[in-house]
mmCIF file with all atom_site columns, C-alpha atoms in Angstrom:
data_model
loop_
_atom_site.group_PDB
_atom_site.id
_atom_site.type_symbol
_atom_site.label_atom_id
_atom_site.label_alt_id
_atom_site.label_comp_id
_atom_site.label_asym_id
_atom_site.label_entity_id
_atom_site.label_seq_id
_atom_site.pdbx_PDB_ins_code
_atom_site.Cartn_x
_atom_site.Cartn_y
_atom_site.Cartn_z
_atom_site.occupancy
_atom_site.B_iso_or_equiv
_atom_site.pdbx_formal_charge
_atom_site.auth_seq_id
_atom_site.auth_comp_id
_atom_site.auth_asym_id
_atom_site.auth_atom_id
_atom_site.pdbx_PDB_model_num
ATOM 1   C CA . MET A 1 1   ? 5.829   17.182  -10.850 1.00 51.00 ? 11  MET A CA 1
ATOM 2   C CA . VAL A 1 2   ? 7.525   13.877  -12.294 1.00 63.00 ? 12  VAL A CA 1
ATOM 3   C CA . GLU A 1 3   ? 4.802   11.752  -14.314 1.00 66.00 ? 13  GLU A CA 1
ATOM 4   C CA . SER A 1 4   ? 5.354   8.183   -14.659 1.00 77.00 ? 14  SER A CA 1
ATOM 5   C CA . GLN A 1 5   ? 3.970   5.190   -15.611 1.00 82.00 ? 15  GLN A CA 1
ATOM 6   C CA . HIS A 1 6   ? 3.011   3.707   -12.075 1.00 83.00 ? 16  HIS A CA 1
ATOM 7   C CA . LEU A 1 7   ? 2.769   3.944   -9.066  1.00 90.00 ? 17  LEU A CA 1
ATOM 8   C CA . SER A 1 8   ? 5.125   1.826   -6.693  1.00 91.00 ? 18  SER A CA 1
ATOM 9   C CA . PHE A 1 9   ? 6.406   1.897   -3.207  1.00 93.00 ? 19  PHE A CA 1
ATOM 10  C CA . MET A 1 10  ? 7.313   -1.026  0.062   1.00 94.00 ? 20  MET A CA 1
ATOM 11  C CA . VAL A 1 11  ? 5.585   -2.075  3.397   1.00 95.00 ? 21  VAL A CA 1
ATOM 12  C CA . GLN A 1 12  ? 6.357   -3.922  6.005   1.00 94.00 ? 22  GLN A CA 1
ATOM 13  C CA . VAL A 1 13  ? 4.157   -4.177  9.385   1.00 93.00 ? 23  VAL A CA 1
ATOM 14  C CA . LYS A 1 14  ? 5.771   -3.453  12.714  1.00 93.00 ? 24  LYS A CA 1
ATOM 15  C CA . ASN A 1 15  ? 4.430   -5.801  15.096  1.00 95.00 ? 25  ASN A CA 1
ATOM 16  C CA . THR A 1 16  ? 4.410   -3.592  18.951  1.00 92.00 ? 26  THR A CA 1
ATOM 17  C CA . ASP A 1 17  ? 1.704   -6.540  20.531  1.00 92.00 ? 27  ASP A CA 1
ATOM 18  C CA . ASP A 1 18  ? 3.121   -9.023  23.495  1.00 96.00 ? 28  ASP A CA 1
ATOM 19  C CA . ALA A 1 19  ? 1.224   -11.428 20.778  1.00 96.00 ? 29  ALA A CA 1
ATOM 20  C CA . SER A 1 20  ? 1.234   -13.272 17.781  1.00 97.00 ? 30  SER A CA 1
ATOM 21  C CA . ILE A 1 21  ? -0.661  -11.367 14.455  1.00 97.00 ? 31  ILE A CA 1
ATOM 22  C CA . ALA A 1 22  ? -2.080  -13.712 12.165  1.00 97.00 ? 32  ALA A CA 1
ATOM 23  C CA . LEU A 1 23  ? -0.978  -11.561 9.075   1.00 98.00 ? 33  LEU A CA 1
ATOM 24  C CA . SER A 1 24  ? -4.621  -12.870 8.108   1.00 98.00 ? 34  SER A CA 1
ATOM 25  C CA . ASP A 1 25  ? -6.690  -10.165 9.899   1.00 98.00 ? 35  ASP A CA 1
ATOM 26  C CA . LEU A 1 26  ? -3.726  -6.752  9.090   1.00 98.00 ? 36  LEU A CA 1
ATOM 27  C CA . THR A 1 27  ? -4.602  -4.493  5.979   1.00 98.00 ? 37  THR A CA 1
ATOM 28  C CA . ILE A 1 28  ? -2.694  -1.748  4.713   1.00 97.00 ? 38  ILE A CA 1
ATOM 29  C CA . ARG A 1 29  ? -4.007  0.945   3.003   1.00 98.00 ? 39  ARG A CA 1
ATOM 30  C CA . TYR A 1 30  ? -1.580  3.321   0.377   1.00 96.00 ? 40  TYR A CA 1
ATOM 31  C CA . TRP A 1 31  ? -3.676  6.737   -0.314  1.00 96.00 ? 41  TRP A CA 1
ATOM 32  C CA . PHE A 1 32  ? -3.321  8.496   -3.436  1.00 94.00 ? 42  PHE A CA 1
ATOM 33  C CA . THR A 1 33  ? -4.421  10.486  -5.722  1.00 91.00 ? 43  THR A CA 1
ATOM 34  C CA . ALA A 1 34  ? -5.048  8.503   -10.159 1.00 89.00 ? 44  ALA A CA 1
ATOM 35  C CA . ASP A 1 35  ? -4.649  11.838  -11.801 1.00 84.00 ? 45  ASP A CA 1
ATOM 36  C CA . VAL A 1 36  ? -6.390  10.489  -15.036 1.00 83.00 ? 46  VAL A CA 1
ATOM 37  C CA . GLU A 1 37  ? -9.508  10.954  -17.386 1.00 83.00 ? 47  GLU A CA 1
ATOM 38  C CA . LYS A 1 38  ? -10.791 7.320   -16.931 1.00 86.00 ? 48  LYS A CA 1
ATOM 39  C CA . VAL A 1 39  ? -9.758  5.212   -14.621 1.00 89.00 ? 49  VAL A CA 1
ATOM 40  C CA . ASP A 1 40  ? -8.771  1.768   -15.241 1.00 93.00 ? 50  ASP A CA 1
ATOM 41  C CA . LEU A 1 41  ? -6.602  1.004   -12.230 1.00 94.00 ? 51  LEU A CA 1
ATOM 42  C CA . LYS A 1 42  ? -4.539  -2.301  -11.578 1.00 94.00 ? 52  LYS A CA 1
ATOM 43  C CA . SER A 1 43  ? -1.555  -3.340  -9.835  1.00 96.00 ? 53  SER A CA 1
ATOM 44  C CA . MET A 1 44  ? 0.826   -5.715  -9.368  1.00 96.00 ? 54  MET A CA 1
ATOM 45  C CA . CYS A 1 45  ? 2.731   -7.840  -6.339  1.00 98.00 ? 55  CYS A CA 1
ATOM 46  C CA . ASP A 1 46  ? 6.626   -7.285  -8.225  1.00 97.00 ? 56  ASP A CA 1
ATOM 47  C CA . PHE A 1 47  ? 8.067   -8.510  -4.421  1.00 97.00 ? 57  PHE A CA 1
ATOM 48  C CA . SER A 1 48  ? 6.711   -9.998  -0.961  1.00 97.00 ? 58  SER A CA 1
ATOM 49  C CA . SER A 1 49  ? 9.519   -11.633 1.235   1.00 96.00 ? 59  SER A CA 1
ATOM 50  C CA . ILE A 1 50  ? 6.013   -13.209 3.840   1.00 95.00 ? 60  ILE A CA 1
ATOM 51  C CA . SER A 1 51  ? 5.753   -16.637 3.496   1.00 95.00 ? 61  SER A CA 1
ATOM 52  C CA . GLY A 1 52  ? 4.584   -17.261 0.203   1.00 96.00 ? 62  GLY A CA 1
ATOM 53  C CA . GLY A 1 53  ? 5.555   -14.541 -1.382  1.00 97.00 ? 63  GLY A CA 1
ATOM 54  C CA . CYS A 1 54  ? 3.160   -12.226 -4.097  1.00 98.00 ? 64  CYS A CA 1
ATOM 55  C CA . ALA A 1 55  ? 0.240   -15.258 -4.272  1.00 98.00 ? 65  ALA A CA 1
ATOM 56  C CA . ASN A 1 56  ? -0.629  -14.805 -0.195  1.00 98.00 ? 66  ASN A CA 1
ATOM 57  C CA . VAL A 1 57  ? -0.775  -10.638 -0.264  1.00 98.00 ? 67  VAL A CA 1
ATOM 58  C CA . THR A 1 58  ? -3.529  -9.740  -2.220  1.00 98.00 ? 68  THR A CA 1
ATOM 59  C CA . ARG A 1 59  ? -5.474  -5.764  -3.823  1.00 98.00 ? 69  ARG A CA 1
ATOM 60  C CA . THR A 1 60  ? -8.008  -4.413  -3.369  1.00 98.00 ? 70  THR A CA 1
ATOM 61  C CA . PHE A 1 61  ? -8.740  -0.654  -4.193  1.00 97.00 ? 71  PHE A CA 1
ATOM 62  C CA . GLY A 1 62  ? -11.340 1.841   -3.042  1.00 97.00 ? 72  GLY A CA 1
ATOM 63  C CA . VAL A 1 63  ? -12.707 5.068   -3.543  1.00 95.00 ? 73  VAL A CA 1
ATOM 64  C CA . ALA A 1 64  ? -10.846 8.138   -1.180  1.00 94.00 ? 74  ALA A CA 1
ATOM 65  C CA . SER A 1 65  ? -12.178 11.617  -0.652  1.00 88.00 ? 75  SER A CA 1
ATOM 66  C CA . GLY A 1 66  ? -9.162  12.775  1.727   1.00 77.00 ? 76  GLY A CA 1
ATOM 67  C CA . THR A 1 67  ? -7.087  15.372  1.855   1.00 84.00 ? 77  THR A CA 1
ATOM 68  C CA . LYS A 1 68  ? -4.261  14.271  -1.284  1.00 91.00 ? 78  LYS A CA 1
ATOM 69  C CA . ALA A 1 69  ? -6.809  11.295  -2.388  1.00 95.00 ? 79  ALA A CA 1
ATOM 70  C CA . ASP A 1 70  ? -9.156  10.507  -4.726  1.00 94.00 ? 80  ASP A CA 1
ATOM 71  C CA . HIS A 1 71  ? -8.392  6.084   -3.706  1.00 96.00 ? 81  HIS A CA 1
ATOM 72  C CA . TYR A 1 72  ? -6.010  4.278   -2.331  1.00 97.00 ? 82  TYR A CA 1
ATOM 73  C CA . LEU A 1 73  ? -5.133  -0.084  -2.627  1.00 97.00 ? 83  LEU A CA 1
ATOM 74  C CA . GLU A 1 74  ? -5.384  -1.925  0.775   1.00 98.00 ? 84  GLU A CA 1
ATOM 75  C CA . LEU A 1 75  ? -2.813  -5.191  1.025   1.00 98.00 ? 85  LEU A CA 1
ATOM 76  C CA . GLY A 1 76  ? -4.744  -8.012  2.349   1.00 98.00 ? 86  GLY A CA 1
ATOM 77  C CA . PHE A 1 77  ? -3.371  -11.548 3.336   1.00 98.00 ? 87  PHE A CA 1
ATOM 78  C CA . LEU A 1 78  ? -4.498  -15.063 2.851   1.00 98.00 ? 88  LEU A CA 1
ATOM 79  C CA . ALA A 1 79  ? -3.662  -17.441 5.900   1.00 98.00 ? 89  ALA A CA 1
ATOM 80  C CA . ALA A 1 80  ? -1.050  -18.970 4.189   1.00 97.00 ? 90  ALA A CA 1
ATOM 81  C CA . ALA A 1 81  ? 0.648   -16.211 4.927   1.00 97.00 ? 91  ALA A CA 1
ATOM 82  C CA . GLY A 1 82  ? 1.353   -17.078 8.646   1.00 97.00 ? 92  GLY A CA 1
ATOM 83  C CA . SER A 1 83  ? 1.852   -14.428 11.571  1.00 97.00 ? 93  SER A CA 1
ATOM 84  C CA . ILE A 1 84  ? 4.370   -11.928 13.231  1.00 97.00 ? 94  ILE A CA 1
ATOM 85  C CA . ALA A 1 85  ? 5.998   -12.990 16.378  1.00 97.00 ? 95  ALA A CA 1
ATOM 86  C CA . PRO A 1 86  ? 5.840   -9.779  18.653  1.00 97.00 ? 96  PRO A CA 1
ATOM 87  C CA . ASN A 1 87  ? 8.226   -7.423  18.640  1.00 94.00 ? 97  ASN A CA 1
ATOM 88  C CA . VAL A 1 88  ? 8.997   -8.855  14.795  1.00 95.00 ? 98  VAL A CA 1
ATOM 89  C CA . THR A 1 89  ? 8.913   -8.344  11.174  1.00 94.00 ? 99  THR A CA 1
ATOM 90  C CA . SER A 1 90  ? 6.037   -9.203  7.937   1.00 93.00 ? 100 SER A CA 1
ATOM 91  C CA . GLY A 1 91  ? 8.828   -8.073  5.903   1.00 91.00 ? 101 GLY A CA 1
ATOM 92  C CA . ASN A 1 92  ? 8.673   -6.400  2.836   1.00 94.00 ? 102 ASN A CA 1
ATOM 93  C CA . VAL A 1 93  ? 5.453   -5.776  0.427   1.00 97.00 ? 103 VAL A CA 1
ATOM 94  C CA . GLN A 1 94  ? 6.427   -4.343  -3.333  1.00 97.00 ? 104 GLN A CA 1
ATOM 95  C CA . ILE A 1 95  ? 4.290   -3.200  -5.800  1.00 97.00 ? 105 ILE A CA 1
ATOM 96  C CA . ARG A 1 96  ? 3.327   -1.224  -8.584  1.00 95.00 ? 106 ARG A CA 1
ATOM 97  C CA . ILE A 1 97  ? 0.151   0.631   -9.785  1.00 94.00 ? 107 ILE A CA 1
ATOM 98  C CA . TYR A 1 98  ? -0.139  1.269   -13.299 1.00 91.00 ? 108 TYR A CA 1
ATOM 99  C CA . ASN A 1 99  ? -3.802  3.149   -14.991 1.00 90.00 ? 109 ASN A CA 1
ATOM 100 C CA . GLY A 1 100 ? -4.737  0.915   -18.273 1.00 84.00 ? 110 GLY A CA 1
ATOM 101 C CA . ASP A 1 101 ? -3.439  -1.618  -20.468 1.00 80.00 ? 111 ASP A CA 1
ATOM 102 C CA . ASN A 1 102 ? -1.172  1.984   -22.074 1.00 77.00 ? 112 ASN A CA 1
ATOM 103 C CA . TYR A 1 103 ? 0.425   2.867   -18.245 1.00 78.00 ? 113 TYR A CA 1
ATOM 104 C CA . ASP A 1 104 ? -1.640  5.920   -18.118 1.00 83.00 ? 114 ASP A CA 1
ATOM 105 C CA . ARG A 1 105 ? 1.542   8.664   -16.758 1.00 83.00 ? 115 ARG A CA 1
ATOM 106 C CA . MET A 1 106 ? 0.326   9.593   -12.619 1.00 85.00 ? 116 MET A CA 1
ATOM 107 C CA . THR A 1 107 ? 2.495   11.527  -9.960  1.00 85.00 ? 117 THR A CA 1
ATOM 108 C CA . GLN A 1 108 ? 3.394   9.585   -7.270  1.00 87.00 ? 118 GLN A CA 1
ATOM 109 C CA . THR A 1 109 ? 5.599   12.850  -5.253  1.00 85.00 ? 119 THR A CA 1
ATOM 110 C CA . ASP A 1 110 ? 1.589   14.651  -5.031  1.00 88.00 ? 120 ASP A CA 1
ATOM 111 C CA . ASP A 1 111 ? -0.215  11.405  -3.336  1.00 91.00 ? 121 ASP A CA 1
ATOM 112 C CA . TYR A 1 112 ? -0.724  11.308  0.696   1.00 92.00 ? 122 TYR A CA 1
ATOM 113 C CA . SER A 1 113 ? 0.863   8.247   1.558   1.00 93.00 ? 123 SER A CA 1
ATOM 114 C CA . PHE A 1 114 ? 3.822   8.979   -1.154  1.00 88.00 ? 124 PHE A CA 1
ATOM 115 C CA . GLY A 1 115 ? 6.976   9.471   1.794   1.00 84.00 ? 125 GLY A CA 1
ATOM 116 C CA . THR A 1 116 ? 11.155  8.802   0.048   1.00 78.00 ? 126 THR A CA 1
ATOM 117 C CA . ASN A 1 117 ? 12.518  7.439   2.621   1.00 77.00 ? 127 ASN A CA 1
ATOM 118 C CA . THR A 1 118 ? 14.881  3.879   1.142   1.00 73.00 ? 128 THR A CA 1
ATOM 119 C CA . ALA A 1 119 ? 14.925  3.126   4.651   1.00 77.00 ? 129 ALA A CA 1
ATOM 120 C CA . PHE A 1 120 ? 11.602  0.548   6.831   1.00 82.00 ? 130 PHE A CA 1
ATOM 121 C CA . MET A 1 121 ? 10.252  3.140   9.357   1.00 81.00 ? 131 MET A CA 1
ATOM 122 C CA . PRO A 1 122 ? 6.851   3.979   10.607  1.00 84.00 ? 132 PRO A CA 1
ATOM 123 C CA . PHE A 1 123 ? 5.004   6.603   7.720   1.00 89.00 ? 133 PHE A CA 1
ATOM 124 C CA . GLU A 1 124 ? 1.627   7.598   9.794   1.00 94.00 ? 134 GLU A CA 1
ATOM 125 C CA . ARG A 1 125 ? 0.207   8.696   6.469   1.00 94.00 ? 135 ARG A CA 1
ATOM 126 C CA . VAL A 1 126 ? 0.646   4.092   5.487   1.00 95.00 ? 136 VAL A CA 1
ATOM 127 C CA . THR A 1 127 ? -2.681  2.806   7.506   1.00 97.00 ? 137 THR A CA 1
ATOM 128 C CA . VAL A 1 128 ? -2.312  -1.152  9.069   1.00 96.00 ? 138 VAL A CA 1
ATOM 129 C CA . TYR A 1 129 ? -6.131  -1.882  10.021  1.00 97.00 ? 139 TYR A CA 1
ATOM 130 C CA . HIS A 1 130 ? -6.780  -4.607  12.455  1.00 96.00 ? 140 HIS A CA 1
ATOM 131 C CA . ASP A 1 131 ? -9.845  -6.368  11.790  1.00 97.00 ? 141 ASP A CA 1
ATOM 132 C CA . GLY A 1 132 ? -10.520 -3.494  9.889   1.00 97.00 ? 142 GLY A CA 1
ATOM 133 C CA . VAL A 1 133 ? -10.125 -0.935  12.928  1.00 98.00 ? 143 VAL A CA 1
ATOM 134 C CA . LEU A 1 134 ? -7.188  1.251   12.274  1.00 97.00 ? 144 LEU A CA 1
ATOM 135 C CA . ALA A 1 135 ? -4.543  0.139   14.680  1.00 95.00 ? 145 ALA A CA 1
ATOM 136 C CA . TRP A 1 136 ? -1.864  2.871   13.049  1.00 95.00 ? 146 TRP A CA 1
ATOM 137 C CA . GLY A 1 137 ? -0.957  5.692   10.385  1.00 96.00 ? 147 GLY A CA 1
ATOM 138 C CA . THR A 1 138 ? -3.904  7.907   10.376  1.00 96.00 ? 148 THR A CA 1
ATOM 139 C CA . GLU A 1 139 ? -6.388  8.087   6.927   1.00 96.00 ? 149 GLU A CA 1
ATOM 140 C CA . PRO A 1 140 ? -6.891  11.680  4.799   1.00 95.00 ? 150 PRO A CA 1
#
């Protein structure tokens, strides 16, 4: 397994409904293991093509108890991020997770939501919630 000073991933959401969906009604969870003794998780939005960019993306950590996941990072969106029209994607969001100010080493390849895809495609190990209800994916 390869260790790194950060975990990184990119996501985008596609609206498969017949009506527009406000991004502020959606949250996305990336599930992972912290792999460190002292957990001091932090995150950074490196890029977002949604309206207002990273300023309209919220990030909150949570504790999990599942296979290959003891934490998750939940992405949310402010109202200013706008909405997604039917059959349109949100645009991509690039995120980095790190631990502590010393960037403790973590292993991403053993994380539940880790994938090796280089192009956007449906990936059920990253979950999406609409108004707090699971709308896409499978939790660990």
